[in-house]
XYZ file of C-alpha atoms in Angstrom:
671
model
C 19.065 -28.325 -9.396
C 17.107 -28.671 -6.204
C 15.679 -31.964 -7.804
C 19.278 -33.854 -6.409
C 18.812 -35.115 -3.062
C 22.604 -34.576 -2.657
C 22.376 -30.767 -2.902
C 19.352 -30.447 -0.968
C 20.878 -32.539 1.633
C 24.039 -30.415 1.500
C 21.767 -26.911 1.321
C 20.220 -28.138 4.677
C 23.599 -28.899 6.305
C 25.601 -25.732 5.225
C 22.473 -23.627 5.702
C 23.291 -22.444 9.194
C 27.014 -22.021 8.224
C 26.462 -20.190 4.784
C 23.112 -18.393 5.373
C 22.435 -17.888 8.850
C 25.768 -17.029 10.139
C 26.330 -14.180 7.315
C 23.066 -12.727 8.154
C 23.877 -12.660 11.926
C 27.286 -11.594 11.270
C 26.203 -8.738 9.113
C 23.448 -7.568 11.553
C 26.166 -7.798 14.367
C 28.423 -5.722 12.340
C 25.749 -3.278 11.264
C 24.691 -2.548 15.010
C 28.546 -2.405 16.047
C 29.392 -0.228 13.724
C 25.808 2.352 14.494
C 27.034 1.698 18.189
C 30.433 2.811 17.202
C 29.127 6.020 15.225
C 27.163 6.795 18.226
C 30.362 6.848 20.666
C 32.316 9.108 18.114
C 28.917 11.312 18.231
C 28.821 11.144 22.015
C 32.806 11.924 22.155
C 32.505 15.326 20.142
C 29.381 16.032 22.254
C 31.436 15.746 25.460
C 34.373 17.612 24.166
C 32.298 20.535 22.699
C 30.941 20.673 26.622
C 34.487 20.926 27.864
C 34.822 23.978 25.218
C 31.846 25.502 26.385
C 32.614 25.253 30.022
C 36.155 26.537 29.420
C 35.011 29.631 27.609
C 32.252 30.284 30.321
C 35.384 29.979 32.890
C 37.192 32.402 30.471
C 34.310 35.002 30.562
C 34.024 34.515 34.464
C 37.799 34.831 35.272
C 37.997 37.869 32.917
C 35.105 39.365 34.716
C 36.648 38.783 38.112
C 39.934 40.067 37.165
C 38.421 43.643 35.985
C 36.374 43.416 39.348
C 39.456 42.749 41.279
C 41.098 45.701 39.601
C 38.405 47.900 40.026
C 37.947 47.327 43.687
C 41.836 47.263 44.824
C 43.018 50.005 47.024
C 45.822 50.801 44.176
C 43.110 51.461 41.485
C 41.550 53.821 43.971
C 44.787 55.715 44.908
C 45.845 55.845 41.261
C 42.126 57.036 40.080
C 42.847 59.936 42.456
C 46.233 60.834 41.221
C 44.989 60.412 37.480
C 47.366 61.043 34.632
C 49.971 59.028 33.403
C 50.316 57.153 36.956
C 46.632 55.825 36.309
C 47.638 55.067 32.629
C 50.877 53.068 33.736
C 48.505 51.311 36.663
C 46.034 50.032 34.300
C 48.624 49.069 31.465
C 50.375 46.617 34.324
C 47.058 45.293 35.022
C 46.272 44.641 31.660
C 49.188 42.822 31.041
C 48.864 40.613 34.222
C 45.179 39.934 33.143
C 46.333 39.264 29.574
C 43.670 41.449 27.974
C 43.920 43.545 24.891
C 42.669 46.717 26.681
C 41.770 47.935 30.063
C 40.321 51.477 29.921
C 37.842 53.708 32.050
C 34.765 55.621 31.596
C 32.678 58.015 33.895
C 29.415 56.477 34.581
C 27.969 60.054 34.273
C 29.017 59.813 30.835
C 26.935 56.760 29.543
C 24.731 59.052 27.193
C 28.215 59.883 25.397
C 27.492 58.600 21.949
C 31.247 57.699 21.723
C 30.708 54.842 24.315
C 29.697 51.793 22.668
C 26.132 50.661 23.246
C 27.584 46.972 24.549
C 29.793 48.875 27.291
C 26.521 50.851 28.389
C 24.781 47.693 28.368
C 26.940 45.954 30.688
C 27.749 48.852 32.958
C 23.687 48.830 33.429
C 23.909 45.005 34.463
C 27.228 45.416 36.337
C 25.847 47.896 38.507
C 22.843 45.344 39.613
C 24.852 42.396 39.934
C 28.684 43.410 39.813
C 31.182 42.966 37.257
C 29.784 41.197 34.346
C 31.392 39.631 30.753
C 30.366 38.890 27.497
C 30.649 38.761 23.782
C 30.271 41.863 21.280
C 30.980 42.587 18.103
C 32.997 45.679 17.464
C 33.417 47.413 13.833
C 36.930 47.889 12.763
C 36.307 51.773 13.617
C 35.635 51.010 16.871
C 38.324 48.659 17.124
C 40.601 51.557 16.021
C 39.401 53.874 18.562
C 40.923 51.443 20.934
C 44.043 50.964 18.806
C 45.578 50.537 15.410
C 46.795 47.141 16.228
C 43.519 45.533 17.493
C 41.656 47.042 14.189
C 44.841 45.239 12.418
C 44.490 41.907 14.044
C 40.792 41.775 13.308
C 41.172 41.955 9.673
C 41.101 38.457 8.353
C 41.163 38.170 4.481
C 38.332 35.463 3.631
C 39.759 32.246 2.081
C 37.563 30.594 -0.575
C 35.944 27.266 1.070
C 34.560 24.160 -0.462
C 30.900 23.990 0.305
C 30.607 27.442 2.093
C 27.472 29.859 1.378
C 28.358 32.208 -1.279
C 29.624 35.891 0.054
C 30.273 39.376 -1.717
C 32.737 40.576 0.734
C 36.421 39.316 0.656
C 37.803 40.340 4.059
C 36.260 40.109 7.539
C 37.092 43.115 9.662
C 34.563 43.009 12.740
C 35.900 41.801 15.753
C 34.617 39.429 18.696
C 35.553 40.871 21.737
C 35.177 39.245 25.118
C 34.511 42.130 27.161
C 34.094 42.572 30.781
C 32.683 45.900 32.585
C 32.418 47.057 36.228
C 31.035 50.088 37.701
C 32.406 51.455 41.152
C 29.583 52.499 43.113
C 31.799 54.701 45.142
C 34.120 56.530 42.620
C 31.399 56.427 39.782
C 33.718 54.965 37.643
C 33.214 52.237 34.835
C 36.369 50.064 34.042
C 36.237 48.062 30.926
C 38.757 45.357 29.946
C 38.354 43.222 26.667
C 39.958 40.521 24.886
C 39.846 40.442 21.216
C 39.553 36.799 19.931
C 40.395 37.317 16.068
C 43.621 35.710 16.063
C 44.027 34.959 19.746
C 45.831 31.733 19.334
C 46.736 31.100 22.936
C 43.087 31.224 23.716
C 42.051 28.358 21.394
C 45.388 26.298 21.772
C 44.737 26.356 25.395
C 41.279 25.066 24.877
C 42.797 22.490 22.579
C 45.220 21.318 24.853
C 42.684 20.789 27.460
C 40.359 18.771 25.547
C 42.747 16.603 23.488
C 45.447 16.445 26.158
C 45.398 12.574 26.076
C 46.664 12.310 22.339
C 50.014 10.926 21.821
C 53.110 13.020 21.230
C 53.618 13.407 17.631
C 50.152 12.580 16.423
C 48.229 14.045 13.645
C 47.688 17.506 14.474
C 44.438 17.450 12.747
C 43.073 14.384 15.032
C 41.772 17.071 17.384
C 40.724 20.313 16.672
C 38.943 23.603 17.912
C 37.834 26.691 16.183
C 36.116 30.000 17.062
C 34.159 31.479 14.505
C 32.666 35.089 13.606
C 29.294 34.239 12.028
C 30.765 31.741 9.630
C 34.205 32.813 9.395
C 37.436 31.007 11.318
C 38.774 33.792 13.173
C 40.985 31.395 15.737
C 41.665 27.667 14.954
C 44.134 25.244 15.087
C 42.690 23.275 11.917
C 45.606 23.506 9.317
C 44.974 24.998 5.822
C 48.437 24.044 4.703
C 51.545 22.169 6.672
C 51.715 24.515 9.690
C 49.744 27.363 8.374
C 46.590 27.719 10.442
C 42.967 27.571 8.270
C 42.155 31.352 9.201
C 39.710 33.033 7.120
C 38.186 29.820 5.844
C 34.323 29.287 6.148
C 32.376 26.775 7.384
C 29.906 24.625 4.920
C 26.312 26.248 4.664
C 24.613 23.136 5.829
C 26.298 23.646 9.064
C 26.006 27.392 9.198
C 22.514 26.942 8.464
C 21.517 24.791 11.291
C 23.554 26.643 13.606
C 23.243 29.842 12.841
C 20.235 30.184 11.217
C 18.293 27.745 13.425
C 20.158 28.262 16.351
C 20.187 24.160 16.960
C 24.124 22.492 17.921
C 25.512 20.233 15.286
C 26.687 16.903 16.200
C 27.725 15.137 13.215
C 30.266 14.228 10.519
C 31.130 17.539 8.585
C 33.415 18.512 5.755
C 35.949 20.941 7.661
C 38.343 22.780 5.144
C 39.953 19.851 3.349
C 38.850 16.827 4.847
C 35.719 14.967 7.198
C 35.856 15.839 10.788
C 33.431 14.158 13.396
C 32.370 17.874 14.601
C 30.431 19.379 17.053
C 29.302 23.076 16.630
C 27.463 25.315 19.197
C 26.196 28.731 18.496
C 27.937 31.883 20.417
C 25.414 34.731 21.155
C 26.266 38.059 22.445
C 25.149 40.168 25.494
C 21.841 40.785 23.747
C 21.114 37.447 23.078
C 21.817 37.557 19.328
C 23.930 34.756 17.709
C 27.045 35.897 16.529
C 29.428 33.065 16.053
C 30.128 29.467 16.665
C 32.484 27.514 18.929
C 33.588 24.030 17.366
C 35.569 21.016 18.422
C 36.054 17.905 16.135
C 38.794 15.057 15.563
C 39.967 13.648 12.187
C 37.249 10.979 10.917
C 39.832 8.982 8.987
C 41.749 6.986 11.632
C 38.233 6.194 13.049
C 37.184 5.010 9.669
C 40.168 3.024 8.845
C 39.698 1.350 12.136
C 36.194 0.492 11.514
C 37.117 -0.859 8.165
C 39.888 -2.799 9.466
C 37.710 -4.430 11.966
C 34.817 -5.481 9.620
C 37.889 -6.865 6.898
C 39.157 -8.954 10.124
C 35.582 -10.249 10.880
C 35.125 -11.121 7.035
C 38.428 -12.739 6.612
C 37.825 -14.880 9.857
C 34.465 -15.981 8.608
C 35.864 -16.969 5.546
C 38.358 -18.848 7.185
C 36.001 -20.668 9.178
C 33.910 -21.586 5.796
C 37.001 -22.859 4.120
C 37.829 -25.498 6.978
C 34.483 -26.599 7.820
C 33.255 -26.997 4.193
C 35.298 -29.977 3.141
C 34.520 -31.576 6.641
C 30.898 -31.532 6.112
C 31.342 -32.833 2.485
C 33.064 -35.602 3.541
C 30.700 -36.569 6.400
C 27.913 -35.927 3.940
C 29.303 -38.656 1.638
C 28.388 -41.425 3.454
C 24.655 -40.131 3.109
C 24.755 -39.177 -0.455
C 26.005 -42.554 -1.813
C 23.371 -44.627 -0.526
C 20.960 -42.182 -1.217
C 21.793 -41.929 -4.877
C 21.404 -45.526 -5.224
C 18.292 -45.684 -4.286
C 17.166 -42.494 -6.198
C 18.668 -44.788 -9.482
C 16.435 -47.831 -8.394
C 13.520 -45.888 -8.047
C 14.140 -44.239 -11.617
C 14.566 -47.887 -12.908
C 11.280 -48.941 -11.595
C 9.143 -45.782 -12.951
C 10.396 -46.767 -16.301
C 8.603 -49.951 -16.161
C 11.530 -52.690 -14.770
C 9.638 -53.518 -11.832
C 12.121 -56.040 -10.618
C 14.825 -53.821 -10.053
C 16.011 -53.788 -6.606
C 19.062 -52.530 -4.214
C 20.334 -56.053 -2.594
C 21.411 -56.446 0.634
C 22.854 -53.639 2.470
C 25.022 -54.010 5.327
C 24.685 -50.494 6.788
C 22.961 -50.638 10.433
C 21.828 -47.185 10.544
C 18.560 -45.614 9.427
C 19.989 -45.262 5.721
C 20.425 -48.784 5.668
C 16.907 -49.593 7.311
C 15.329 -47.283 4.414
C 17.108 -49.055 1.820
C 16.259 -52.576 2.925
C 12.635 -51.364 3.523
C 12.452 -50.069 -0.130
C 13.114 -53.332 -1.563
C 10.579 -54.741 0.258
C 8.209 -51.930 -0.799
C 9.274 -53.032 -4.250
C 8.135 -56.419 -3.932
C 4.620 -55.563 -2.633
C 4.341 -53.008 -5.482
C 5.094 -55.215 -8.065
C 2.677 -57.951 -6.652
C -0.064 -54.998 -6.640
C 0.683 -54.068 -10.064
C 0.012 -57.812 -11.282
C -3.357 -57.975 -9.364
C -4.202 -54.635 -10.784
C -3.740 -55.843 -14.277
C -6.091 -58.884 -13.982
C -8.577 -56.778 -12.225
C -8.565 -54.523 -15.132
C -8.967 -56.571 -17.535
C -12.196 -57.771 -15.702
C -13.177 -54.091 -15.378
C -12.967 -53.478 -19.060
C -15.707 -56.291 -19.688
C -18.043 -54.848 -16.842
C -17.657 -51.157 -17.991
C -18.763 -52.185 -21.356
C -21.656 -53.960 -19.783
C -22.757 -51.038 -17.778
C -22.108 -48.593 -20.752
C -24.872 -50.424 -22.767
C -27.238 -50.612 -19.609
C -26.831 -46.753 -19.128
C -27.451 -45.976 -22.956
C -30.883 -47.736 -22.890
C -31.735 -45.658 -19.353
C -30.926 -42.490 -21.022
C -33.054 -43.503 -23.815
C -36.094 -44.010 -21.321
C -35.172 -40.734 -19.411
C -35.583 -38.922 -22.405
C -38.800 -40.826 -23.298
C -40.136 -39.637 -19.774
C -38.911 -35.886 -20.318
C -41.244 -35.532 -23.539
C -43.752 -36.919 -21.437
C -43.318 -34.538 -18.613
C -42.979 -31.619 -21.294
C -46.682 -32.685 -22.666
C -47.948 -33.333 -18.828
C -46.593 -29.849 -17.805
C -48.494 -28.216 -20.859
C -51.656 -30.201 -19.804
C -51.473 -28.663 -16.408
C -51.048 -25.084 -17.629
C -54.065 -25.441 -19.496
C -55.830 -27.041 -16.952
C -55.122 -23.829 -14.631
C -56.291 -21.901 -17.623
C -59.666 -23.553 -18.206
C -61.157 -22.147 -14.966
C -60.379 -18.683 -16.165
C -61.353 -19.104 -19.639
C -64.792 -20.377 -18.307
C -65.267 -17.603 -16.148
C -64.296 -15.097 -19.123
C -67.198 -16.835 -21.322
C -69.414 -16.400 -18.577
C -69.453 -12.759 -18.046
C -69.845 -12.055 -21.756
C -72.518 -14.136 -21.691
C -74.499 -12.444 -18.778
C -73.721 -9.166 -20.753
C -75.389 -10.557 -23.855
C -78.435 -11.929 -22.104
C -79.005 -9.040 -19.994
C -79.102 -6.668 -22.987
C -81.137 -9.298 -24.987
C -83.829 -8.814 -22.178
C -83.542 -5.006 -23.037
C -83.892 -5.777 -26.547
C -86.991 -7.757 -26.145
C -88.596 -5.069 -23.871
C -87.625 -1.967 -26.122
C -88.095 -3.691 -29.312
C -90.203 -1.205 -31.673
C -89.861 2.094 -33.134
C -87.477 2.924 -30.111
C -84.636 0.309 -31.293
C -82.451 2.940 -32.262
C -82.315 4.337 -28.913
C -80.666 1.094 -27.829
C -77.841 1.264 -30.150
C -75.118 1.580 -27.446
C -76.389 -1.748 -26.148
C -76.032 -3.402 -29.539
C -72.572 -2.179 -29.851
C -71.873 -3.744 -26.197
C -73.379 -7.201 -27.522
C -71.094 -7.113 -30.722
C -67.975 -6.306 -28.443
C -68.366 -9.047 -25.780
C -68.954 -11.611 -28.397
C -65.907 -10.238 -30.274
C -64.161 -10.803 -26.665
C -65.491 -14.411 -26.521
C -64.508 -15.331 -29.859
C -60.820 -14.375 -29.225
C -60.497 -15.758 -25.958
C -61.650 -19.245 -27.210
C -59.318 -18.551 -30.250
C -56.256 -18.297 -28.359
C -56.984 -21.237 -25.981
C -57.497 -23.365 -29.097
C -54.026 -21.907 -30.203
C -52.234 -22.934 -27.201
C -53.523 -26.311 -26.852
C -53.160 -26.973 -30.446
C -50.468 -29.629 -31.402
C -50.851 -30.008 -35.006
C -47.984 -30.768 -36.969
C -47.359 -27.031 -38.497
C -47.193 -25.704 -34.779
C -43.928 -28.074 -34.048
C -41.724 -26.040 -36.228
C -40.094 -22.673 -35.548
C -41.368 -19.635 -37.270
C -40.879 -16.189 -37.527
C -43.007 -14.477 -34.589
C -43.640 -10.998 -33.112
C -42.620 -10.757 -29.504
C -44.900 -8.227 -28.718
C -47.986 -9.725 -30.083
C -47.398 -12.962 -28.935
C -46.919 -11.504 -25.305
C -50.213 -10.113 -25.545
C -51.695 -13.024 -27.104
C -50.535 -14.904 -23.628
C -51.604 -12.515 -21.271
C -55.450 -12.518 -22.289
C -54.993 -16.407 -21.234
C -54.030 -15.826 -17.859
C -55.989 -12.555 -17.041
C -59.158 -14.119 -15.188
C -56.711 -15.877 -12.678
C -54.703 -12.827 -12.323
C -58.020 -10.690 -11.854
C -59.679 -13.033 -9.055
C -56.559 -12.496 -7.146
C -56.391 -8.667 -7.458
C -53.238 -8.786 -9.237
C -52.312 -6.255 -11.702
C -50.827 -6.896 -15.095
C -48.587 -4.216 -16.551
C -46.941 -4.579 -20.152
C -44.583 -2.455 -21.652
C -43.250 -2.781 -25.201
C -40.418 -0.909 -26.573
C -40.442 -0.193 -29.958
C -38.194 -1.793 -32.467
C -38.362 -5.183 -30.908
C -36.765 -7.808 -33.417
C -38.589 -10.616 -34.381
C -37.579 -14.178 -33.285
C -37.755 -17.566 -34.635
C -39.233 -20.147 -32.009
C -42.505 -22.567 -31.771
C -45.132 -19.845 -30.820
C -47.015 -22.709 -28.396
C -43.736 -23.276 -26.658
C -42.769 -19.598 -26.013
C -46.280 -19.168 -24.629
C -45.980 -22.324 -22.568
C -43.006 -20.774 -21.068
C -44.813 -17.282 -20.291
C -47.732 -18.945 -18.994
C -45.505 -20.503 -16.472
C -43.677 -17.687 -15.956
C -46.725 -15.478 -14.956
C -48.848 -18.379 -13.117
C -45.557 -18.526 -10.971
C -45.500 -15.141 -10.142
C -49.208 -14.800 -9.498
C -48.548 -17.967 -7.074
C -45.636 -15.884 -5.266
C -47.789 -12.908 -5.103
C -51.063 -14.377 -3.681
C -53.135 -11.178 -3.845
C -53.165 -7.448 -4.116
C -49.885 -7.317 -6.009
C -48.267 -6.450 -9.494
C -46.821 -8.176 -12.577
C -45.050 -5.912 -15.057
C -44.016 -7.521 -18.263
C -41.424 -5.861 -20.328
C -40.092 -6.510 -24.117
C -37.252 -4.492 -25.794
C -34.319 -5.272 -27.947
C -31.327 -6.642 -26.364
C -27.705 -8.025 -27.170
C -26.158 -11.026 -25.304
C -22.657 -11.848 -26.027
C -22.547 -9.327 -28.816
C -25.594 -10.629 -30.732
C -28.898 -8.582 -31.183
C -31.964 -10.273 -30.242
C -35.398 -9.776 -27.908
C -35.457 -9.734 -24.163
C -38.751 -10.259 -22.272
C -38.463 -9.303 -18.381
C -40.988 -10.776 -16.317
C -41.061 -8.959 -12.733
C -43.379 -9.341 -9.828
C -43.994 -8.002 -6.434
C -43.991 -11.107 -4.292
C -41.510 -12.053 -1.371
C -38.593 -12.789 -3.566
C -36.537 -15.843 -3.642
C -33.717 -16.580 -0.974
C -30.240 -16.124 -2.470
C -29.120 -19.702 -1.541
C -32.286 -21.174 -3.337
C -31.948 -19.066 -6.413
C -29.270 -21.319 -8.049
C -31.644 -24.365 -7.958
C -34.902 -22.876 -9.358
C -33.999 -24.338 -13.012
C -33.182 -27.665 -11.588
C -35.821 -30.579 -12.165
C -38.045 -31.271 -9.316
C -37.032 -28.148 -7.348
C -40.008 -26.206 -6.099
C -40.465 -23.685 -3.233
C -44.485 -24.636 -3.328
C -44.438 -27.415 -0.895
C -47.629 -29.534 -1.843
C -48.057 -27.687 -4.978
C -46.843 -28.393 -8.287
C -44.214 -30.747 -9.712
C -41.035 -28.654 -9.944
C -40.886 -29.032 -13.527
C -42.038 -25.794 -14.795
C -38.881 -23.838 -14.632
C -36.812 -26.680 -15.667
C -39.108 -27.476 -18.822
C -39.206 -23.594 -19.735
C -35.218 -23.686 -19.323
C -34.874 -26.575 -22.097
C -37.749 -24.840 -24.341
C -35.811 -21.365 -24.288
C -32.386 -23.166 -25.040
C -33.810 -25.387 -27.687
C -34.871 -22.246 -29.491
C -31.211 -20.890 -29.237
C -32.093 -18.465 -26.000
C -31.245 -17.831 -22.563
C -33.499 -17.463 -19.282
C -32.098 -16.229 -15.967
C -33.542 -15.357 -12.669
C -32.590 -12.292 -10.146
C -34.019 -12.157 -6.574
C -33.536 -11.308 -3.029
C -35.824 -11.794 -0.301
C -38.358 -8.880 0.485
C -37.769 -7.547 -3.207
C -39.720 -9.578 -5.715
C -38.377 -11.835 -8.471
C -37.245 -11.160 -11.920
C -37.231 -13.298 -14.716
C -35.510 -12.569 -18.073
C -35.882 -14.391 -21.357
C -33.813 -13.325 -24.402
C -33.803 -14.906 -28.004
C -31.582 -14.087 -30.852
C -33.312 -12.038 -33.459
C -33.916 -13.016 -36.940
C -31.181 -11.711 -39.586
C -33.279 -10.321 -41.941
C -30.416 -9.159 -44.284
C -29.607 -12.887 -44.937
C -32.881 -13.552 -46.415
C -32.537 -14.775 -50.189
C -35.036 -12.854 -52.505
C -36.196 -16.391 -53.880
C -36.521 -18.289 -50.921
C -38.654 -17.518 -47.847
C -36.203 -19.436 -45.487
C -34.865 -17.237 -42.811
C -31.185 -17.776 -41.620
C -30.709 -16.830 -37.990
C -27.834 -16.448 -35.689
C -29.022 -19.056 -32.909
C -26.904 -18.392 -29.724
C -25.446 -21.508 -27.481
C -26.312 -21.223 -24.228
């Protein structure tokens, strides 16, 4: 599709509108939605702070009211009179302060077990700082002592609530009481006033009106809600369970209860409240001893804000689609003036590509950049046609020159092959020349030994000749050594017809024979030669003299790299290469090694690290001889670690030999 110039230019034109703008619009909407959600959370946090302040204000007001009663002259007078007059006075003050109970205790009776611990605790605090108020939990029995109506009001049946934690009980009988205590130091009396918050709808409705007073008249009653929890049970709320029925006895979801009541952290997020989702704020409420006994909640219905958010997003999307619907036809109309000439140019170029070199656009009347390109295209096509004709003419002349050069290269290659064969012979003769001095030295030593022992024989001949048996044996051994060295040297230098054909060869014996040829040179330079043969090394099919030439070259190179006082280790063992069985010869030296940047060139012709010495053809010729025998040669080295050369040949496949034919079938690996 994108091979079309029309579509590619159209894509470039519409890219900002169809791709960049939706991305920017999407990012903007996501950020706006996040900010919108943050504003909702900030609002519910603000509402929750107002609710907390109002609740603390109720505590302070109740403490001040109890203190005012206890400090009044009327209370002192009625306390002096006692009896029904005091009870009537306290009842009047209770109703005026909107308390559920207002009673007195003697401070001398603090140790009375019937006196609730919460009252004793607040009385101690009041004695130090004046009137004190705080939340306490009263059992149903303690509430019944203050009045049956309080015990009845505190009892709230639990309602099965979605997402709430499981509970075994079915009724909440405890009461959350806002308790205010004042101990009069003059009279020694403790005045206790309390307000039961269970089903105390006036407190929660006043709090809700204070927080959500800006809601329009007739708005959904669920739009703004406030709740007081005892543990996780709603004991006072304006959340509706059904039409007009408050959700008393319903319970908060378990995830909210876990965070607020167990972990003690406020909740500011959306939450499922009874039967709908609300933007909710929960904060824990603690009693006078600091224990978490309930929660204070404010929240508002999420649905109106979600609808508003969705409506805004939909409006933006529709506006974008409207812009696209209006803009795209205009873009297409403007683009048509560009696409038409380009399509004509494309058609002409296709015709030229098919071989119609005389295809042209003709005179274009447009004066803009497109017209200039079209006219320039015709000019270029004229040049292409002219150059094509010249190239065809030149190609015809070039074919004749190529044929002539091919004949010359073929003759040069034949001369190179002949020269290469001469180089092989020259390298072999050079190796023999290096060995000759060592062989001469090897011959001199046994001759000297023979001569010395002959002198001993002359001086000691006679009846005592038997006493010189050791010397006679030594003469025999050295003579045998002379014969062996001379024979190996002759075998190495022999070039008769029989030696130029591969024969089945024992690798270990050939290595031992070659070691004799270079032993003198190695001894002169104090170089130790160590040979290790592993059992079961298979035979190979090679020309023995060529393999000897390879080994002599490797040993001489190793000795020259060491210089003196070193060691050369030769190892033979069976090995596999590319899944084929064969024999491996490894030559290791303790020389200075070969730099990594030079290691890749050691087998190149005329490459040498011994400037002024050698021809640089030894390893190149050795590689050619090994490859011709179906083998493989490689080098491994690093500066300061010596060098390792490995020569591998395929083993002779004995199982394929014919019973009546001595010819051996061998598996030759192509290098």
